[in-house]
């Protein structure tokens, strides 16, 4: 194939790619997914053409032209990746905070439901320790030994434990969120049940005089972890409420609308679960003092408060513009 045949065969594709590069630069909002896929296909073909041209026509103008075209296309793709990272940052700093502030009532309700379960089981086991076997799953009730708390510090394979904990907690959050489609009934159950587990364990350690030690192993990761679960639970409750009381709209419309908002709330909890899992895997079982563990808990609370306050401030500034 000579250079004229080469140019004639591929010129139309190069022109289309040029047009798409211009469109993506100037009219990004109007670009559809199909056009972006077409852009990527044309970019790959142009890159192959450049490789061929560099081999057979290294000193021709077409090689310089293709080199510039492929470079512009590549830079646009790289810019899209940066833009995606900016979108993630915008979501966590603005969108998630806005949804959190708008739906804070259902998040508080989720916390109250958890607390009801925790207090109920705590007083039940406090009055009679044998109630623990009726409340807790058999494996958990038989496997808990308050006298061995802290005996394995520093001996846990932290990376595996952290990954396992993160997976489990995210599953609980997804279940609490997905329970919204049952008009929130499953969400209510998940929140109360998890509260019951924590309350029963707290009462068991109280009977053994190890309340201080017990909470030292719970609150470092628990403050972030429970906050994330309450947010996910609040998202499920919101969806369930809108299905139960759809108002002037159909339940199908409410499900579609509220599910989108609730999914965004759920996605915003994933970084919280990651942080909680890392703390629970690496810091909670570490051979450090109980006071140090409480210090970590205090810092996580301060971090959460600052995150919300800073996010609220940024949101207010953007809304004022």
Tab-separated table of C-alpha atoms in Angstrom:
chain	number	residue	atom	x	y	z
A	1	UNK	CA	0.000	0.000	0.000
A	2	UNK	CA	1.446	3.379	-1.029
A	3	UNK	CA	0.930	6.590	0.894
A	4	UNK	CA	-1.934	7.850	-1.289
A	5	UNK	CA	-3.885	4.632	-0.835
A	6	UNK	CA	-3.188	4.714	2.899
A	7	UNK	CA	-4.473	8.270	3.290
A	8	UNK	CA	-7.511	7.670	1.059
A	9	UNK	CA	-8.495	4.536	2.973
A	10	UNK	CA	-8.380	6.105	6.449
A	11	UNK	CA	-8.961	9.838	5.881
A	12	UNK	CA	-12.685	9.674	6.743
A	13	UNK	CA	-11.970	8.066	10.120
A	14	UNK	CA	-9.338	10.663	10.960
A	15	UNK	CA	-11.726	13.493	10.104
A	16	UNK	CA	-14.427	11.970	12.316
A	17	UNK	CA	-11.940	11.665	15.159
A	18	UNK	CA	-10.947	15.322	14.740
A	19	UNK	CA	-14.591	16.369	14.897
A	20	UNK	CA	-15.207	14.304	18.020
A	21	UNK	CA	-12.123	15.710	19.733
A	22	UNK	CA	-13.440	19.216	19.084
A	23	UNK	CA	-16.931	18.265	20.246
A	24	UNK	CA	-15.670	16.663	23.445
A	25	UNK	CA	-13.685	19.796	24.208
A	26	UNK	CA	-16.468	22.281	23.520
A	27	UNK	CA	-19.785	20.453	24.031
A	28	UNK	CA	-19.097	17.815	26.635
A	29	UNK	CA	-22.629	17.865	28.090
A	30	UNK	CA	-24.237	17.137	24.713
A	31	UNK	CA	-22.026	14.140	23.948
A	32	UNK	CA	-23.837	10.818	24.252
A	33	UNK	CA	-22.423	7.516	25.470
A	34	UNK	CA	-22.560	6.112	21.941
A	35	UNK	CA	-20.408	8.962	20.628
A	36	UNK	CA	-17.870	8.445	23.392
A	37	UNK	CA	-17.648	4.746	22.477
A	38	UNK	CA	-17.228	5.735	18.820
A	39	UNK	CA	-14.516	8.194	19.816
A	40	UNK	CA	-12.584	5.471	21.631
A	41	UNK	CA	-12.909	3.139	18.630
A	42	UNK	CA	-11.612	5.799	16.256
A	43	UNK	CA	-8.768	6.618	18.657
A	44	UNK	CA	-7.640	2.980	18.646
A	45	UNK	CA	-7.731	2.863	14.846
A	46	UNK	CA	-5.751	6.115	14.591
A	47	UNK	CA	-3.130	4.734	16.996
A	48	UNK	CA	-2.786	1.650	14.783
A	49	UNK	CA	-2.537	3.873	11.697
A	50	UNK	CA	0.189	5.910	13.400
A	51	UNK	CA	2.180	2.765	14.134
A	52	UNK	CA	1.880	1.680	10.501
A	53	UNK	CA	2.794	5.148	9.214
A	54	UNK	CA	5.850	5.374	11.471
A	55	UNK	CA	7.044	2.086	10.033
A	56	UNK	CA	6.435	2.686	6.321
A	57	UNK	CA	6.196	6.495	5.985
A	58	UNK	CA	8.428	7.834	8.787
A	59	UNK	CA	9.390	11.064	7.012
A	60	UNK	CA	5.990	11.933	5.489
A	61	UNK	CA	3.639	14.658	6.707
A	62	UNK	CA	0.888	12.111	7.367
A	63	UNK	CA	2.998	10.647	10.179
A	64	UNK	CA	3.350	14.036	11.855
A	65	UNK	CA	-0.392	14.626	11.395
A	66	UNK	CA	-1.332	11.277	12.951
A	67	UNK	CA	1.099	11.785	15.792
A	68	UNK	CA	-0.617	15.067	16.691
A	69	UNK	CA	-4.108	13.626	16.311
A	70	UNK	CA	-3.366	10.601	18.488
A	71	UNK	CA	-1.656	12.805	21.093
A	72	UNK	CA	-4.694	15.111	21.322
A	73	UNK	CA	-7.018	12.135	21.616
A	74	UNK	CA	-4.834	10.497	24.246
A	75	UNK	CA	-4.658	13.703	26.283
A	76	UNK	CA	-8.443	13.988	26.127
A	77	UNK	CA	-8.818	10.461	27.477
A	78	UNK	CA	-6.340	11.227	30.258
A	79	UNK	CA	-8.214	14.431	31.040
A	80	UNK	CA	-11.405	12.382	31.350
A	81	UNK	CA	-9.711	10.209	33.959
A	82	UNK	CA	-8.725	13.273	35.930
A	83	UNK	CA	-12.241	14.594	35.536
A	84	UNK	CA	-13.598	11.315	36.932
A	85	UNK	CA	-11.414	11.693	40.006
A	86	UNK	CA	-12.702	15.236	40.394
A	87	UNK	CA	-16.252	13.927	40.146
A	88	UNK	CA	-15.557	11.450	42.944
A	89	UNK	CA	-14.131	14.255	45.054
A	90	UNK	CA	-17.149	16.437	44.279
A	91	UNK	CA	-19.506	13.616	45.223
A	92	UNK	CA	-17.845	12.984	48.590
A	93	UNK	CA	-17.372	16.664	49.447
A	94	UNK	CA	-20.688	18.055	48.193
A	95	UNK	CA	-23.314	15.634	46.874
A	96	UNK	CA	-23.051	13.125	49.720
A	97	UNK	CA	-23.016	15.868	52.360
A	98	UNK	CA	-26.093	17.484	50.783
A	99	UNK	CA	-28.002	14.200	50.841
A	100	UNK	CA	-26.822	13.546	54.406
A	101	UNK	CA	-28.118	16.927	55.588
A	102	UNK	CA	-31.406	16.523	53.697
A	103	UNK	CA	-32.087	13.048	55.100
A	104	UNK	CA	-30.706	13.476	58.622
A	105	UNK	CA	-34.085	12.679	60.195
A	106	UNK	CA	-34.205	9.133	58.800
A	107	UNK	CA	-30.563	8.646	59.820
A	108	UNK	CA	-31.461	9.648	63.385
A	109	UNK	CA	-34.423	7.249	63.294
A	110	UNK	CA	-32.050	4.479	62.213
A	111	UNK	CA	-29.822	5.284	65.188
A	112	UNK	CA	-32.828	5.235	67.535
A	113	UNK	CA	-33.931	1.806	66.253
A	114	UNK	CA	-30.419	0.441	66.811
A	115	UNK	CA	-30.348	1.974	70.299
A	116	UNK	CA	-33.734	0.456	71.199
A	117	UNK	CA	-32.440	-2.994	70.307
A	118	UNK	CA	-29.174	-2.417	72.180
A	119	UNK	CA	-30.829	-1.155	75.371
A	120	UNK	CA	-33.453	-3.904	75.359
A	121	UNK	CA	-30.906	-6.715	75.115
A	122	UNK	CA	-28.504	-4.998	77.526
A	123	UNK	CA	-31.062	-4.802	80.349
A	124	UNK	CA	-32.301	-8.297	79.582
A	125	UNK	CA	-28.841	-9.875	79.898
A	126	UNK	CA	-27.949	-7.583	82.795
A	127	UNK	CA	-30.922	-8.914	84.772
A	128	UNK	CA	-30.201	-12.527	83.841
A	129	UNK	CA	-26.940	-13.540	82.075
A	130	UNK	CA	-28.596	-16.742	80.841
A	131	UNK	CA	-30.729	-14.630	78.524
A	132	UNK	CA	-27.576	-14.248	76.440
A	133	UNK	CA	-28.077	-17.774	75.060
A	134	UNK	CA	-31.582	-16.893	73.918
A	135	UNK	CA	-30.514	-13.585	72.363
A	136	UNK	CA	-27.154	-14.246	70.724
A	137	UNK	CA	-26.528	-16.807	67.966
A	138	UNK	CA	-25.292	-20.096	69.469
A	139	UNK	CA	-21.779	-19.818	67.993
A	140	UNK	CA	-21.358	-16.275	69.282
A	141	UNK	CA	-22.743	-17.017	72.759
A	142	UNK	CA	-20.478	-20.036	73.204
A	143	UNK	CA	-17.422	-18.432	71.641
A	144	UNK	CA	-17.297	-15.211	73.683
A	145	UNK	CA	-14.990	-15.304	76.699
A	146	UNK	CA	-14.609	-11.921	78.428
A	147	UNK	CA	-11.601	-13.167	80.411
A	148	UNK	CA	-9.633	-13.634	77.175
A	149	UNK	CA	-10.283	-10.117	75.879
A	150	UNK	CA	-6.981	-8.676	74.659
A	151	UNK	CA	-5.061	-11.942	75.003
A	152	UNK	CA	-4.514	-12.136	71.247
A	153	UNK	CA	-3.384	-8.540	70.738
A	154	UNK	CA	-0.703	-8.237	68.109
A	155	UNK	CA	-1.187	-11.822	66.926
A	156	UNK	CA	-3.995	-11.281	64.400
A	157	UNK	CA	-3.303	-11.445	60.662
A	158	UNK	CA	-4.539	-7.883	60.244
A	159	UNK	CA	-4.805	-7.587	56.455
A	160	UNK	CA	-7.079	-10.621	56.138
A	161	UNK	CA	-9.096	-9.595	59.177
A	162	UNK	CA	-9.522	-6.048	57.860
A	163	UNK	CA	-10.742	-7.245	54.451
A	164	UNK	CA	-13.158	-9.699	56.064
A	165	UNK	CA	-14.573	-7.055	58.402
A	166	UNK	CA	-15.025	-4.507	55.616
A	167	UNK	CA	-16.859	-7.074	53.501
A	168	UNK	CA	-19.160	-8.066	56.361
A	169	UNK	CA	-19.988	-4.480	57.328
A	170	UNK	CA	-20.718	-3.458	53.754
A	171	UNK	CA	-23.014	-6.471	53.433
A	172	UNK	CA	-24.915	-5.343	56.548
A	173	UNK	CA	-25.228	-1.828	55.095
A	174	UNK	CA	-26.453	-3.127	51.739
A	175	UNK	CA	-29.021	-5.309	53.509
A	176	UNK	CA	-30.223	-2.348	55.580
A	177	UNK	CA	-30.463	-0.233	52.437
A	178	UNK	CA	-32.107	-2.906	50.267
A	179	UNK	CA	-34.653	-3.507	53.024
A	180	UNK	CA	-36.297	-0.296	51.886
A	181	UNK	CA	-38.086	-2.188	49.103
A	182	UNK	CA	-39.946	-4.149	51.803
A	183	UNK	CA	-41.508	-0.845	52.900
A	184	UNK	CA	-38.610	-0.540	55.352
A	185	UNK	CA	-39.554	-3.579	57.435
A	186	UNK	CA	-36.335	-5.478	56.715
A	187	UNK	CA	-34.337	-2.315	57.400
A	188	UNK	CA	-35.996	-1.951	60.808
A	189	UNK	CA	-35.199	-5.597	61.572
A	190	UNK	CA	-31.533	-5.285	60.561
A	191	UNK	CA	-31.020	-2.164	62.668
A	192	UNK	CA	-32.733	-3.524	65.780
A	193	UNK	CA	-31.068	-6.939	65.443
A	194	UNK	CA	-27.564	-5.479	65.200
A	195	UNK	CA	-28.333	-3.290	68.197
A	196	UNK	CA	-29.464	-6.387	70.113
A	197	UNK	CA	-26.132	-8.113	69.416
A	198	UNK	CA	-24.078	-5.166	70.670
A	199	UNK	CA	-26.272	-4.636	73.746
A	200	UNK	CA	-26.141	-8.288	74.783
A	201	UNK	CA	-22.350	-8.409	74.469
A	202	UNK	CA	-22.011	-5.164	76.426
A	203	UNK	CA	-24.100	-6.632	79.261
A	204	UNK	CA	-22.054	-9.844	79.279
A	205	UNK	CA	-18.801	-7.921	79.701
A	206	UNK	CA	-20.488	-5.731	82.330
A	207	UNK	CA	-21.179	-8.850	84.395
A	208	UNK	CA	-17.469	-9.698	84.243
A	209	UNK	CA	-16.431	-6.178	85.230
A	210	UNK	CA	-14.858	-5.479	81.842
A	211	UNK	CA	-17.038	-2.691	80.513
A	212	UNK	CA	-14.092	-0.309	80.107
A	213	UNK	CA	-12.092	-2.930	78.232
A	214	UNK	CA	-15.050	-3.971	76.075
A	215	UNK	CA	-15.770	-0.494	74.774
A	216	UNK	CA	-12.077	0.135	74.197
A	217	UNK	CA	-12.233	-2.641	71.591
A	218	UNK	CA	-15.503	-1.388	70.090
A	219	UNK	CA	-15.426	2.398	69.812
A	220	UNK	CA	-12.205	2.919	67.781
A	221	UNK	CA	-13.813	1.458	64.668
A	222	UNK	CA	-17.396	1.509	65.952
A	223	UNK	CA	-17.925	5.256	65.763
A	224	UNK	CA	-17.312	5.323	62.013
A	225	UNK	CA	-18.803	1.896	61.390
A	226	UNK	CA	-22.086	2.632	63.155
A	227	UNK	CA	-22.349	6.046	61.517
A	228	UNK	CA	-22.093	4.365	58.115
A	229	UNK	CA	-24.671	1.723	59.073
A	230	UNK	CA	-27.057	4.431	60.325
A	231	UNK	CA	-26.675	6.315	57.043
A	232	UNK	CA	-27.343	3.151	55.022
A	233	UNK	CA	-30.257	2.306	57.303
A	234	UNK	CA	-31.615	5.826	56.959
A	235	UNK	CA	-31.457	5.458	53.178
A	236	UNK	CA	-33.473	2.244	53.423
A	237	UNK	CA	-36.018	3.816	55.768
A	238	UNK	CA	-36.430	6.784	53.435
A	239	UNK	CA	-37.123	4.520	50.480
A	240	UNK	CA	-39.519	2.404	52.548
A	241	UNK	CA	-41.414	5.460	53.767
A	242	UNK	CA	-41.845	6.829	50.256
A	243	UNK	CA	-43.184	3.463	49.120
A	244	UNK	CA	-45.556	3.282	52.074
A	245	UNK	CA	-46.710	6.908	51.735
A	246	UNK	CA	-46.188	7.764	48.036
A	247	UNK	CA	-48.218	10.966	48.244
A	248	UNK	CA	-49.341	12.395	44.910
A	249	UNK	CA	-46.961	10.132	42.956
A	250	UNK	CA	-47.126	6.443	42.130
A	251	UNK	CA	-45.090	3.927	44.128
A	252	UNK	CA	-43.148	3.084	40.974
A	253	UNK	CA	-42.131	6.711	40.554
A	254	UNK	CA	-41.181	7.018	44.227
A	255	UNK	CA	-39.127	3.824	44.050
A	256	UNK	CA	-37.236	5.086	41.020
A	257	UNK	CA	-36.643	8.542	42.486
A	258	UNK	CA	-35.819	7.605	46.065
A	259	UNK	CA	-33.748	4.576	45.085
A	260	UNK	CA	-31.367	6.877	43.222
A	261	UNK	CA	-30.939	9.151	46.244
A	262	UNK	CA	-30.614	6.194	48.580
A	263	UNK	CA	-27.994	4.510	46.393
A	264	UNK	CA	-25.950	7.716	46.473
A	265	UNK	CA	-26.145	7.738	50.275
A	266	UNK	CA	-25.069	4.100	50.347
A	267	UNK	CA	-22.118	4.752	48.025
A	268	UNK	CA	-20.997	7.576	50.284
A	269	UNK	CA	-20.650	5.145	53.193
A	270	UNK	CA	-18.119	2.912	51.416
A	271	UNK	CA	-15.078	5.099	52.323
A	272	UNK	CA	-16.324	5.092	55.932
A	273	UNK	CA	-16.479	1.303	55.957
A	274	UNK	CA	-12.991	1.107	54.469
A	275	UNK	CA	-11.612	3.350	57.226
A	276	UNK	CA	-13.522	1.429	59.919
A	277	UNK	CA	-12.265	-1.875	58.538
A	278	UNK	CA	-8.665	-0.682	58.552
A	279	UNK	CA	-8.996	0.496	62.150
A	280	UNK	CA	-10.683	-2.735	63.221
A	281	UNK	CA	-8.095	-4.835	61.426
A	282	UNK	CA	-4.918	-2.984	62.366
A	283	UNK	CA	-5.533	-0.772	65.418
A	284	UNK	CA	-8.237	-2.473	67.487
A	285	UNK	CA	-6.297	-5.768	67.863
A	286	UNK	CA	-2.920	-4.013	68.187
A	287	UNK	CA	-0.880	-4.410	71.358
A	288	UNK	CA	-1.460	-0.825	72.520
A	289	UNK	CA	-2.984	0.601	75.681
A	290	UNK	CA	-6.725	0.919	76.165
A	291	UNK	CA	-6.295	4.663	76.469
A	292	UNK	CA	-4.694	4.733	73.025
A	293	UNK	CA	-7.691	2.890	71.606
A	294	UNK	CA	-10.049	5.448	73.167
A	295	UNK	CA	-7.881	8.206	71.721
A	296	UNK	CA	-8.340	6.729	68.253
A	297	UNK	CA	-12.103	6.683	68.843
A	298	UNK	CA	-12.035	10.333	69.885
A	299	UNK	CA	-10.062	11.265	66.771
A	300	UNK	CA	-12.522	9.435	64.521
A	301	UNK	CA	-15.418	11.374	66.038
A	302	UNK	CA	-13.567	14.658	65.533
A	303	UNK	CA	-12.794	13.606	61.959
A	304	UNK	CA	-16.450	12.837	61.227
A	305	UNK	CA	-17.589	16.165	62.690
A	306	UNK	CA	-14.988	18.101	60.704
A	307	UNK	CA	-15.906	16.229	57.530
A	308	UNK	CA	-19.561	17.181	57.891
A	309	UNK	CA	-18.860	20.787	58.908
A	310	UNK	CA	-16.348	21.377	56.107
A	311	UNK	CA	-18.655	19.705	53.595
A	312	UNK	CA	-21.558	21.839	54.784
A	313	UNK	CA	-19.434	24.971	54.439
A	314	UNK	CA	-18.353	24.062	50.895
A	315	UNK	CA	-21.946	23.267	49.977
A	316	UNK	CA	-23.146	26.625	51.300
A	317	UNK	CA	-20.481	28.459	49.294
A	318	UNK	CA	-21.411	26.646	46.063
A	319	UNK	CA	-25.098	27.327	46.598
A	320	UNK	CA	-24.375	31.013	47.197
A	321	UNK	CA	-22.581	31.369	43.872
